[in-house]
Coordinates of C-alpha atoms and ligand atoms in Angstrom, one line a residue:
Chain A
M5 CA 79.3 172.3 55.7
A6 CA 76.0 174.0 55.6
I7 CA 76.1 174.5 59.4
V8 CA 79.5 176.1 59.2
A9 CA 78.4 178.4 56.4
Q10 CA 75.3 179.3 58.3
S11 CA 77.1 180.1 61.5
S12 CA 79.7 182.2 59.7
K13 CA 76.9 184.0 58.0
F14 CA 75.4 184.8 61.4
G15 CA 78.9 186.0 62.4
T16 CA 79.1 188.4 59.6
Y17 CA 75.6 189.8 59.6
G18 CA 73.6 188.5 62.6
R19 CA 76.0 189.5 65.3
P20 CA 76.4 193.2 64.3
V21 CA 72.6 193.5 63.8
L22 CA 72.0 192.0 67.2
A23 CA 74.6 194.2 68.7
W24 CA 73.1 197.3 67.1
A25 CA 69.6 196.3 68.2
V26 CA 70.7 195.8 71.9
G27 CA 72.7 199.0 71.7
L28 CA 69.8 201.0 70.3
L29 CA 67.4 199.6 72.9
F30 CA 69.7 200.8 75.7
F31 CA 70.4 204.1 74.0
F32 CA 66.8 204.9 73.1
P33 CA 65.8 206.6 76.4
I34 CA 68.8 208.8 76.3
F35 CA 68.2 209.6 72.7
W36 CA 64.6 210.4 73.6
M37 CA 65.7 212.6 76.4
V38 CA 68.2 214.5 74.2
L39 CA 65.5 214.9 71.5
T40 CA 62.9 216.1 74.0
S41 CA 65.4 218.7 75.3
F42 CA 65.1 220.5 71.9
K43 CA 61.3 220.7 72.0
T44 CA 59.2 223.3 73.6
D45 CA 57.4 222.2 76.8
A46 CA 54.2 222.2 74.8
D47 CA 55.5 220.1 71.9
A48 CA 57.1 217.6 74.3
V49 CA 53.9 216.1 75.4
K50 CA 52.3 215.8 72.0
P51 CA 52.8 212.4 70.4
E52 CA 52.5 213.7 66.8
F53 CA 55.7 215.7 67.5
L54 CA 57.6 212.6 68.6
F55 CA 60.2 212.7 65.8
F56 CA 59.2 215.7 63.7
F57 CA 59.2 219.1 65.4
T58 CA 60.8 222.4 65.2
P59 CA 64.0 222.3 67.3
T60 CA 64.6 225.1 69.7
L61 CA 67.5 226.0 72.0
E62 CA 65.2 227.8 74.4
N63 CA 65.4 225.1 77.1
Y64 CA 69.2 225.4 77.2
L65 CA 69.3 229.1 77.1
N66 CA 66.8 229.4 80.0
M67 CA 68.3 226.6 82.0
T68 CA 70.0 228.9 84.5
E69 CA 66.9 230.9 85.2
N70 CA 64.6 227.8 85.3
Y71 CA 66.7 225.6 87.5
D72 CA 69.8 227.5 88.7
Y73 CA 71.8 224.7 86.9
W74 CA 75.3 226.1 87.5
R75 CA 75.0 226.0 91.3
F76 CA 74.1 222.3 91.2
A77 CA 76.7 221.6 88.6
R78 CA 79.4 223.3 90.7
N79 CA 78.3 221.1 93.7
S80 CA 78.5 218.0 91.6
V81 CA 82.0 218.9 90.4
I82 CA 83.2 219.7 93.8
S83 CA 81.9 216.5 95.4
A84 CA 82.7 214.1 92.6
V85 CA 86.3 215.4 92.1
S86 CA 87.1 215.6 95.8
A87 CA 85.6 212.2 96.5
T88 CA 87.5 210.6 93.6
V89 CA 90.8 212.2 94.8
F90 CA 90.2 211.1 98.4
T91 CA 89.2 207.6 97.3
L92 CA 92.4 207.2 95.3
F93 CA 94.4 208.6 98.1
V94 CA 93.2 205.9 100.4
S95 CA 92.8 203.0 97.9
V96 CA 96.2 203.1 96.2
P97 CA 98.2 202.5 99.4
A98 CA 95.6 200.0 100.6
A99 CA 95.6 198.0 97.4
Y100 CA 99.4 198.3 97.2
A101 CA 99.8 196.9 100.7
M102 CA 97.5 194.0 100.0
A103 CA 99.0 193.2 96.6
F104 CA 102.6 193.2 97.6
N105 CA 102.6 192.4 101.3
P106 CA 99.7 190.0 101.6
S107 CA 99.1 188.4 104.9
R108 CA 96.8 185.5 105.9
A109 CA 94.0 188.0 106.4
T110 CA 94.2 189.7 103.0
K111 CA 91.6 187.5 101.3
D112 CA 89.2 188.0 104.2
V113 CA 89.7 191.7 104.3
L114 CA 88.9 191.9 100.6
M115 CA 85.8 189.8 101.0
W116 CA 84.7 191.9 104.0
M117 CA 85.1 195.1 102.0
L118 CA 83.0 193.6 99.2
S119 CA 80.4 192.5 101.7
T120 CA 79.8 196.1 102.8
K121 CA 78.4 196.6 99.3
M122 CA 75.8 194.0 100.1
L123 CA 74.3 196.0 102.9
P124 CA 71.1 197.7 101.6
A125 CA 71.7 201.4 101.8
A126 CA 68.2 201.9 103.1
A127 CA 69.1 200.0 106.2
V128 CA 71.3 202.8 107.4
L129 CA 69.3 205.7 106.0
Y130 CA 67.9 207.0 109.2
P131 CA 71.0 206.4 111.3
M132 CA 72.9 208.3 108.7
I133 CA 70.5 211.2 108.6
F134 CA 70.4 211.5 112.4
L135 CA 74.1 211.2 112.6
A136 CA 74.7 213.9 109.9
K137 CA 72.3 216.3 111.5
G138 CA 73.6 215.5 115.0
I139 CA 77.2 216.4 114.2
G140 CA 76.0 219.4 112.1
L141 CA 77.2 218.1 108.8
Y142 CA 73.9 217.7 107.1
D143 CA 73.8 219.3 103.6
T144 CA 77.6 220.0 103.6
H145 CA 80.3 219.2 101.0
I146 CA 82.3 217.4 103.7
L147 CA 79.5 215.0 104.3
I148 CA 78.8 214.3 100.7
I149 CA 82.5 213.8 99.9
T150 CA 82.9 211.5 102.8
V151 CA 79.9 209.4 102.0
L152 CA 80.8 209.2 98.2
S153 CA 84.3 208.1 99.1
L154 CA 83.2 205.5 101.5
I155 CA 80.7 203.9 99.3
N156 CA 83.3 203.7 96.4
L157 CA 86.3 202.6 98.4
P158 CA 85.6 198.9 98.2
I159 CA 85.3 198.8 94.5
A160 CA 88.3 201.1 94.0
I161 CA 90.5 198.9 96.2
W162 CA 89.3 195.8 94.5
M163 CA 90.0 197.2 91.0
L164 CA 93.4 198.5 92.0
F165 CA 94.3 195.3 93.8
T166 CA 93.7 193.4 90.5
Y167 CA 95.8 195.8 88.5
F168 CA 98.6 195.8 91.0
K169 CA 98.6 192.0 91.1
E170 CA 99.6 192.1 87.5
I171 CA 102.9 193.8 88.2
P172 CA 105.7 191.1 88.6
K173 CA 106.9 190.9 92.2
D174 CA 110.5 190.8 90.9
I175 CA 110.2 194.4 89.7
I176 CA 109.1 195.6 93.2
E177 CA 111.9 193.6 94.7
A178 CA 114.4 195.0 92.3
G179 CA 113.2 198.4 93.5
K180 CA 113.9 197.4 97.1
M181 CA 117.4 196.3 96.1
D182 CA 117.9 199.6 94.3
G183 CA 117.0 201.6 97.4
V184 CA 113.5 203.0 96.9
N185 CA 111.5 203.6 100.1
T186 CA 107.8 202.8 100.3
W187 CA 106.7 206.1 98.9
G188 CA 109.3 205.9 96.1
E189 CA 108.0 202.4 95.3
I190 CA 104.5 203.9 94.8
K191 CA 105.7 206.9 92.9
E192 CA 108.5 205.5 90.8
I193 CA 107.3 202.0 90.0
L194 CA 103.7 201.3 91.0
I195 CA 102.0 204.4 89.5
P196 CA 103.9 204.5 86.2
L197 CA 103.3 200.8 85.7
A198 CA 99.7 200.8 86.7
W199 CA 98.6 204.2 85.6
G200 CA 96.2 202.8 83.1
G201 CA 94.5 200.8 85.8
I202 CA 94.6 203.8 88.2
A203 CA 93.1 206.0 85.5
S204 CA 90.3 203.7 84.7
T205 CA 89.6 203.3 88.4
A206 CA 89.5 207.0 88.9
L207 CA 87.2 207.5 85.9
L208 CA 84.9 204.8 87.2
V209 CA 84.8 206.2 90.7
F210 CA 84.2 209.7 89.3
I211 CA 81.3 208.4 87.2
F212 CA 79.8 206.6 90.2
C213 CA 80.2 209.7 92.3
W214 CA 78.7 212.0 89.7
N215 CA 75.7 209.7 89.2
E216 CA 75.1 208.8 92.8
A217 CA 71.6 209.7 93.8
Y218 CA 70.5 207.8 96.8
W219 CA 72.6 209.6 99.4
T220 CA 73.1 212.9 97.6
V221 CA 69.4 213.3 97.4
R222 CA 68.7 212.4 101.0
L223 CA 71.6 214.1 102.7
T224 CA 71.3 217.5 101.1
T225 CA 68.7 220.2 100.7
I226 CA 70.3 223.2 99.0
D227 CA 73.9 224.0 99.9
A228 CA 75.5 220.8 98.9
A229 CA 72.8 219.6 96.5
T230 CA 74.2 218.0 93.3
L231 CA 72.7 217.6 89.8
S232 CA 71.1 214.3 90.9
K233 CA 69.1 216.3 93.5
L234 CA 68.2 218.7 90.8
I235 CA 66.8 216.1 88.5
E236 CA 65.1 214.2 91.2
G237 CA 63.6 217.3 92.6
N238 CA 62.6 218.4 89.1
R239 CA 60.0 220.8 90.4
A240 CA 59.9 224.2 88.9
P241 CA 57.5 226.4 90.7
E242 CA 55.2 226.3 87.7
G243 CA 54.9 222.4 87.5
L244 CA 56.4 219.7 85.4
F245 CA 57.9 220.7 82.1
F246 CA 59.4 217.9 80.0
G247 CA 61.3 220.0 77.6
R248 CA 63.1 221.9 80.3
L249 CA 63.6 218.9 82.4
S250 CA 65.2 217.0 79.5
A251 CA 67.5 219.8 78.8
V252 CA 68.7 219.9 82.4
S253 CA 69.1 216.1 82.5
T254 CA 71.1 216.1 79.3
A255 CA 73.3 218.8 80.8
A256 CA 73.7 216.7 83.9
V257 CA 74.8 213.5 82.2
G258 CA 76.7 215.3 79.5
P259 CA 79.9 216.0 81.3
V260 CA 80.4 212.3 82.2
V261 CA 79.7 211.1 78.7
V262 CA 82.1 213.7 77.2
L263 CA 84.7 212.7 79.8
G264 CA 84.4 209.0 79.0
W265 CA 84.6 209.8 75.3
F266 CA 87.8 211.7 75.7
C267 CA 89.4 209.3 78.1
Q268 CA 88.6 206.3 75.9
K269 CA 91.8 206.4 74.0
Q270 CA 94.0 206.9 77.0
L271 CA 92.2 204.2 78.9
V272 CA 92.6 201.6 76.2
Q273 CA 96.2 202.6 75.8
G274 CA 96.7 202.3 79.5
L275 CA 95.1 199.0 79.8
T276 CA 97.0 197.5 76.9
F277 CA 100.3 199.0 78.0
G278 CA 101.2 195.4 79.2
A279 CA 104.8 194.9 78.2
V280 CA 105.7 194.6 81.8
K281 CA 107.8 191.5 81.4
Chain B
M239 CA 135.0 194.1 100.5
G240 CA 132.3 191.4 100.6
R241 CA 132.7 188.6 103.1
I242 CA 129.4 187.1 103.9
V243 CA 128.8 184.8 106.9
L244 CA 125.6 182.8 107.5
D245 CA 125.4 181.9 111.1
K246 CA 122.8 179.1 111.9
V247 CA 120.3 180.7 109.6
T248 CA 116.9 178.9 109.2
K249 CA 113.8 179.6 107.2
S250 CA 110.3 178.4 107.6
F251 CA 107.3 179.2 105.5
G252 CA 104.5 178.7 108.0
E253 CA 105.0 175.2 109.4
T254 CA 107.4 173.9 106.7
Q255 CA 111.0 174.4 107.3
V256 CA 112.8 174.9 104.0
I257 CA 116.2 175.7 105.5
P258 CA 117.3 173.8 108.6
P259 CA 120.1 175.5 110.6
L260 CA 122.8 176.3 108.1
D261 CA 126.3 177.7 108.4
L262 CA 128.3 179.1 105.5
T263 CA 131.1 181.5 105.0
I264 CA 131.7 183.2 101.6
E265 CA 135.1 184.8 101.4
N266 CA 135.7 188.2 99.9
G267 CA 136.2 188.1 96.1
E268 CA 135.0 184.5 95.8
F269 CA 132.7 183.3 93.1
T270 CA 130.4 181.0 94.9
V271 CA 127.7 178.9 93.1
F272 CA 124.7 177.5 94.9
V273 CA 123.6 174.4 93.0
G274 CA 121.0 171.8 93.7
P275 CA 117.8 170.3 92.4
S276 CA 114.6 172.4 92.0
G277 CA 113.0 173.4 95.2
C278 CA 116.0 172.8 97.4
G279 CA 116.1 176.3 98.7
K280 CA 118.8 178.0 96.6
S281 CA 116.7 181.1 95.8
T282 CA 115.4 181.3 99.3
L283 CA 118.9 181.3 100.7
L284 CA 120.0 184.0 98.2
R285 CA 117.0 186.1 98.9
M286 CA 117.7 185.8 102.6
I287 CA 121.2 187.1 101.9
A288 CA 119.7 189.9 99.8
G289 CA 117.3 190.9 102.6
L290 CA 114.2 190.2 100.5
E291 CA 113.3 187.3 102.8
D292 CA 113.3 187.5 106.6
L293 CA 115.3 184.9 108.5
T294 CA 113.3 182.7 110.8
S295 CA 116.3 182.5 113.1
G296 CA 120.1 183.0 112.9
N297 CA 122.3 185.8 111.7
I298 CA 123.8 187.2 108.5
L299 CA 127.1 189.0 108.8
I300 CA 128.4 191.1 105.9
D301 CA 132.0 192.3 106.4
G302 CA 131.8 191.4 110.0
E303 CA 128.7 193.5 110.7
D304 CA 125.4 192.0 111.6
A305 CA 123.1 192.7 108.7
T306 CA 120.2 190.5 109.7
E307 CA 117.9 193.5 110.3
V308 CA 119.4 195.8 107.6
P309 CA 117.1 196.6 104.7
P310 CA 118.1 195.2 101.3
S311 CA 119.4 198.4 99.8
K312 CA 121.6 199.2 102.8
R313 CA 123.5 195.9 102.6
G314 CA 125.6 197.0 99.7
L315 CA 124.6 194.0 97.6
A316 CA 123.2 194.0 94.1
M317 CA 120.9 191.4 92.7
V318 CA 120.3 190.2 89.1
F319 CA 117.0 188.4 88.7
Q320 CA 116.1 185.5 86.5
S321 CA 113.3 187.6 85.0
Y322 CA 115.6 190.6 84.6
A323 CA 113.1 192.7 86.5
L324 CA 113.8 195.8 84.5
Y325 CA 111.6 198.8 84.9
P326 CA 109.5 198.6 81.7
H327 CA 108.6 202.3 81.7
M328 CA 112.1 203.5 81.9
T329 CA 114.8 203.7 79.1
V330 CA 117.9 201.6 79.5
R331 CA 119.7 204.7 80.6
K332 CA 117.2 205.4 83.3
N333 CA 117.1 201.7 84.3
I334 CA 120.9 201.6 84.9
G335 CA 120.9 204.9 86.6
F336 CA 118.0 204.2 88.8
P337 CA 119.8 202.9 91.9
L338 CA 122.2 205.9 91.7
R339 CA 119.3 208.3 91.5
M340 CA 117.9 206.7 94.6
E341 CA 121.2 207.4 96.3
K342 CA 120.7 211.0 95.4
M343 CA 123.9 211.1 93.4
S344 CA 124.6 214.1 91.2
Q345 CA 123.2 213.8 87.6
A346 CA 126.7 214.4 86.2
E347 CA 128.1 211.4 88.1
I348 CA 125.1 209.3 87.2
D349 CA 125.6 210.0 83.5
E350 CA 129.3 209.2 83.8
R351 CA 128.8 205.9 85.5
V352 CA 125.9 204.8 83.2
E353 CA 128.1 205.5 80.2
A354 CA 130.9 203.5 81.6
A355 CA 128.7 200.6 82.5
A356 CA 127.0 200.7 79.1
K357 CA 130.4 200.7 77.3
S358 CA 131.6 197.7 79.2
L359 CA 128.4 195.8 78.4
N360 CA 128.1 196.8 74.8
L361 CA 124.9 198.7 75.5
V362 CA 125.8 202.1 74.2
D363 CA 123.6 201.9 71.1
Y364 CA 120.6 200.9 73.2
L365 CA 120.6 203.5 76.0
D366 CA 117.5 205.3 74.8
R367 CA 115.4 202.2 74.2
K368 CA 112.9 200.7 76.6
P369 CA 113.4 197.1 77.8
G370 CA 110.5 196.0 75.6
Q371 CA 112.6 196.8 72.6
L372 CA 115.6 194.6 73.6
S373 CA 116.4 191.0 73.1
G374 CA 116.7 188.6 76.1
G375 CA 120.5 188.8 76.1
Q376 CA 120.5 192.6 76.0
R377 CA 117.9 192.8 78.8
Q378 CA 120.1 190.6 80.9
R379 CA 123.0 192.9 80.2
V380 CA 121.0 195.9 81.3
A381 CA 120.1 194.1 84.5
I382 CA 123.8 193.4 85.1
G383 CA 124.6 197.1 84.3
R384 CA 122.1 198.2 86.9
A385 CA 123.9 196.0 89.4
I386 CA 127.4 197.1 88.4
V387 CA 126.9 200.9 88.6
R388 CA 126.2 200.6 92.3
D389 CA 129.7 199.2 92.8
P390 CA 128.3 196.7 95.3
S391 CA 130.4 194.7 97.7
A392 CA 128.8 191.5 96.3
F393 CA 126.7 190.5 93.4
L394 CA 123.8 188.1 93.8
F395 CA 122.6 186.2 90.7
D396 CA 119.5 184.0 90.7
E397 CA 119.6 181.8 87.6
P398 CA 120.3 184.8 85.4
L399 CA 120.9 182.8 82.2
S400 CA 118.0 180.3 82.4
N401 CA 115.8 182.4 80.1
L402 CA 118.4 182.6 77.3
D403 CA 118.9 180.2 74.5
A404 CA 121.8 177.8 74.7
A405 CA 124.3 179.7 72.5
L406 CA 123.7 183.0 74.3
R407 CA 124.0 181.2 77.6
V408 CA 127.5 180.1 76.9
G409 CA 128.4 183.6 75.8
M410 CA 126.9 185.3 78.8
R411 CA 128.6 182.7 81.1
L412 CA 131.9 183.8 79.8
E413 CA 131.1 187.5 80.1
I414 CA 130.1 187.1 83.8
S415 CA 133.2 185.0 84.5
E416 CA 135.4 187.7 82.8
M417 CA 133.5 190.4 84.8
H418 CA 134.5 188.5 88.0
E419 CA 138.1 188.2 86.9
R420 CA 138.2 191.9 86.2
M421 CA 136.4 193.2 89.3
Q422 CA 137.4 190.5 91.8
T423 CA 134.1 191.2 93.7
T424 CA 132.3 188.6 95.7
M425 CA 129.6 186.9 93.6
I426 CA 127.0 184.4 94.6
Y427 CA 125.4 182.6 91.7
V428 CA 122.4 180.3 91.9
T429 CA 121.8 177.8 89.2
H430 CA 120.5 174.3 88.7
D431 CA 122.8 173.8 85.7
Q432 CA 125.8 171.9 86.9
V433 CA 127.8 172.9 83.8
E434 CA 127.5 176.6 84.8
A435 CA 128.4 175.6 88.3
M436 CA 131.6 173.7 87.3
T437 CA 132.8 176.3 84.8
M438 CA 132.2 179.5 86.7
A439 CA 132.7 178.7 90.4
D440 CA 135.6 179.2 92.7
R441 CA 133.6 177.2 95.2
I442 CA 130.4 175.3 94.8
V443 CA 127.8 174.8 97.5
V444 CA 125.7 171.7 96.8
L445 CA 122.3 171.9 98.4
Q446 CA 119.6 169.4 98.9
A447 CA 116.3 170.1 100.8
G448 CA 117.9 173.1 102.4
V449 CA 120.9 171.2 103.6
I450 CA 124.5 171.8 102.4
E451 CA 125.7 168.4 101.1
Q452 CA 129.2 169.6 100.3
V453 CA 131.2 172.8 99.8
G454 CA 134.3 172.7 97.6
T455 CA 136.1 173.7 94.5
P456 CA 134.6 172.2 91.3
L457 CA 137.5 169.7 91.0
E458 CA 137.1 168.7 94.7
L459 CA 133.5 167.9 94.1
Y460 CA 134.4 166.1 90.9
H461 CA 137.2 164.0 92.3
K462 CA 136.1 163.6 95.9
P463 CA 132.3 163.8 96.3
Q464 CA 131.5 163.5 100.0
N465 CA 128.4 161.4 99.4
V466 CA 126.3 159.6 96.9
F467 CA 124.1 162.7 96.3
V468 CA 127.0 164.9 95.3
A469 CA 128.5 162.1 93.3
G470 CA 125.4 161.7 91.2
F471 CA 124.7 165.5 91.0
I472 CA 128.0 166.8 89.8
G473 CA 129.3 165.6 86.4
S474 CA 127.8 165.1 83.0
P475 CA 126.9 162.5 81.9
K476 CA 126.0 161.4 85.5
M477 CA 128.2 159.0 87.4
N478 CA 127.1 155.4 87.3
I479 CA 126.2 154.4 90.8
F480 CA 125.2 151.0 92.1
S481 CA 125.0 148.7 95.1
G482 CA 125.1 145.0 95.5
P483 CA 127.8 142.2 95.2
E484 CA 130.0 144.2 92.9
A485 CA 130.1 147.1 95.5
E486 CA 130.8 144.6 98.3
K487 CA 133.9 143.3 96.3
H488 CA 135.3 146.8 96.8
G489 CA 134.4 146.8 100.5
A490 CA 131.6 149.4 100.1
A491 CA 127.8 149.5 100.2
T492 CA 127.7 151.6 97.1
I493 CA 130.2 152.4 94.4
G494 CA 130.3 154.9 91.6
I495 CA 132.3 155.2 88.4
R496 CA 132.2 158.1 86.1
P497 CA 131.4 157.4 82.4
E498 CA 134.8 158.8 81.4
H499 CA 136.7 156.5 83.7
T500 CA 135.6 153.3 82.1
D501 CA 137.6 151.6 79.4
V502 CA 135.8 149.8 76.6
S503 CA 136.6 146.7 74.6
M504 CA 134.7 144.5 72.2
S505 CA 136.5 141.3 73.3
E506 CA 137.3 141.3 77.0
G507 CA 136.9 143.2 80.3
T508 CA 135.5 143.2 83.8
W509 CA 131.8 143.7 83.0
K510 CA 129.9 142.4 80.0
G511 CA 126.8 144.1 78.6
T512 CA 125.0 145.0 75.4
V513 CA 124.9 148.3 73.6
G514 CA 121.6 150.2 73.9
V515 CA 122.1 153.5 72.3
A516 CA 125.4 155.1 71.1
E517 CA 125.4 158.9 70.9
H518 CA 128.1 160.2 68.6
L519 CA 129.1 163.8 69.4
G520 CA 132.2 163.7 67.2
S521 CA 134.6 164.6 69.9
D522 CA 133.1 162.0 72.2
T523 CA 130.9 159.0 72.1
F524 CA 128.4 158.2 74.9
I525 CA 127.5 154.5 75.0
H526 CA 124.5 153.4 77.1
V527 CA 125.1 149.8 78.1
H528 CA 122.4 147.4 79.3
N529 CA 122.3 143.9 80.7
T530 CA 125.4 144.3 82.9
G531 CA 123.6 143.0 85.9
L532 CA 124.9 146.0 87.9
A533 CA 122.3 148.7 87.1
D534 CA 119.6 149.3 84.6
M535 CA 122.0 151.2 82.5
I536 CA 125.7 152.0 82.6
T537 CA 126.9 155.0 80.6
V538 CA 130.4 155.2 79.3
R539 CA 132.2 158.1 77.6
I540 CA 134.8 157.4 75.0
S541 CA 137.0 160.1 73.7
G542 CA 136.8 160.3 69.8
D543 CA 134.6 158.0 67.7
I544 CA 134.0 154.3 68.0
S545 CA 131.8 152.2 65.8
V546 CA 129.4 150.2 67.9
K547 CA 125.7 149.6 67.2
H548 CA 122.6 148.6 69.0
G549 CA 122.8 145.0 70.3
D550 CA 126.6 144.7 70.1
T551 CA 128.2 142.9 73.0
I552 CA 130.6 145.1 74.8
Y553 CA 133.1 144.8 77.7
L554 CA 133.7 147.5 80.3
T555 CA 136.7 147.9 82.6
P556 CA 136.5 150.6 85.4
Q557 CA 139.8 152.4 86.1
A558 CA 140.4 151.0 89.6
E559 CA 141.8 154.2 91.1
Q560 CA 138.8 156.1 89.9
I561 CA 136.1 154.1 91.7
H562 CA 134.3 156.0 94.4
K563 CA 133.2 154.0 97.4
F564 CA 130.4 154.9 99.8
D565 CA 129.2 153.3 103.0
A566 CA 125.7 152.3 104.0
Q567 CA 124.9 155.9 105.0
G568 CA 126.0 157.0 101.6
L569 CA 129.2 158.7 102.9
R570 CA 132.5 158.5 101.1
I571 CA 135.0 155.9 102.1
E572 CA 138.6 156.9 101.4
Ligands
ATP681 N1 106.7 182.2 99.7 C1 106.7 180.9 99.9 N2 105.8 180.3 100.6 C2 105.8 179.0 100.9 N3 106.8 178.2 100.4 C3 107.8 178.7 99.7 C4 107.8 180.1 99.4 N4 108.9 180.3 98.6 C5 109.5 179.1 98.5 N5 108.8 178.2 99.1 C6 109.2 176.8 99.2 O1 110.5 176.7 99.6 C7 111.3 175.7 99.0 C8 112.5 176.3 98.3 O2 112.2 177.2 97.3 P1 113.2 177.9 96.4 O3 112.5 178.8 95.6 O4 114.3 178.5 97.3 O5 113.8 176.7 95.6 P2 115.0 176.7 94.5 O6 116.0 175.9 95.0 O7 115.3 178.1 94.1 O8 114.2 176.0 93.3 P3 114.3 176.3 91.7 O9 115.6 175.7 91.2 O10 113.1 175.7 91.2 O11 114.3 177.8 91.5 C9 110.3 175.1 97.9 O12 109.9 173.9 98.4 C10 109.2 176.1 97.9 O13 108.0 175.4 97.6
MG682 MG1 115.0 179.4 92.4

């Protein structure tokens, strides 16, 4: 009895406390960043102003002059949105084909796709740079969009494949009897039934694209440089300023956080749509 | 029109052949039932006719035309699935109208046909609901509605009633039979329930391991089963089948006698045994008899009620003209 009581006590109090502790631990750096973004550059490095300081919006107001934020932001939006659209455009038909017309090779193809994610990116860094420069695509949107799409395709196909597998085969076959062609099957049956899964895949791919740093930093200089490049570069001509840097970093991760926050409801709804049978 | 001919069709999944070469003709307007034990290839055969499964070899002719390579929707057939397979994101109205929309029919005509189908299936009040808000029986009716609106040359049913409870099953059975009487359209109906087969079919095709054991009207199968398998499969309770000296007396390797063709007496008769269990249904009594020396158990069916109890000695007399005789290969001897 005592053990039961204890364990249920842990369930009521211990678990939430633990969850909050872990949550706060992960959240702290972000919290610190946001906090710092409201300090002046001078205050930012003074330990006595860690929590208590006079907040200022100066860093945000000067962001455009200090860092040319909007140009990088525009590049981020262009490359992340285009790459997400392109990824879905390829992965939906690919996952559809593998989920509903599997062949003996389907499993191997899936494993092979996953295995490409195991290749260290650094291994192909120089070939990629030489290739990009050789064909004249270095520091272009086309290159960044292509690279972002390619590195996200395996995960997108895997996710969609799992969602599509949930759709009863009978429904697809009923569609065949009712006279839908392949495109109709995707448009009339697959997308409406799996839109929750497709939306969460899209969101995830978008977040990955937005946050991608390894390639966007190395394959761009100015024209196609994204917010990752801006943060990584972090060099204002005058030196390192934590207040300004925190503001620009906050503004860089902000859109994704806001997007995730707004999509939360739809995503949960989409994922629990269930009722397929 | 809806005459379907299977010409030496076979089906293999990888190395395993589930349908050896098979010939079958289904006449226009006929209600044909495929029946057989689980895994015998009923669904596979139906899906081959539907076009959902490729043939390994052979041909399928629909109304005289080779349909082997024709895609499912172009065969003029409609299928009703065991799982209903409704589109969960569409209302009942959209579900029923879907095949017509795919045919690019005008919206006015779609509405008209959907209304008509809904009326005949008692679905008018549910047209704006989604499948998730319907009962099993209603869903099945929507699935049938979706098949009817296309005005197909034949209907294919794959165990459409097996997800329904017993009472509903009987009701839907009648509805489908009435639908057939009214429309006189070819129907192929797969079931493993031999009561459904007997009550609904014009012709029954008994399958075992992909092989047709017998094709015939329900009464032909009942009175003249061509082999031991059909004899044991058709009829409920099952026919009593046994070999041995008693069979040899009748000049056969195996004989069979249906439970309802055995007379019972407490004092005298051909075979003597003891009562195991007596099942009283009111209209009938099933008596399971042991220790006859013929088989582990002999079942007899008496019309009306009879008072016997466990352990009673009982005498059984088979009606001589109702004994089915089979040779060593299990084939019927006339
Ligand atoms: N896609 C498949 N791949 C491999 N074998 C299959 C496949 N589909 C069916 N089979 C096999 O073919 C045989 C016939 O299957 P089928 O579904 O036609 O049986 P059935 O008579 O409809 O049985 P049930 O009454 O259980 O529905 C079975 O042995 C089954 O295992
Ligand atoms: Mg089946």
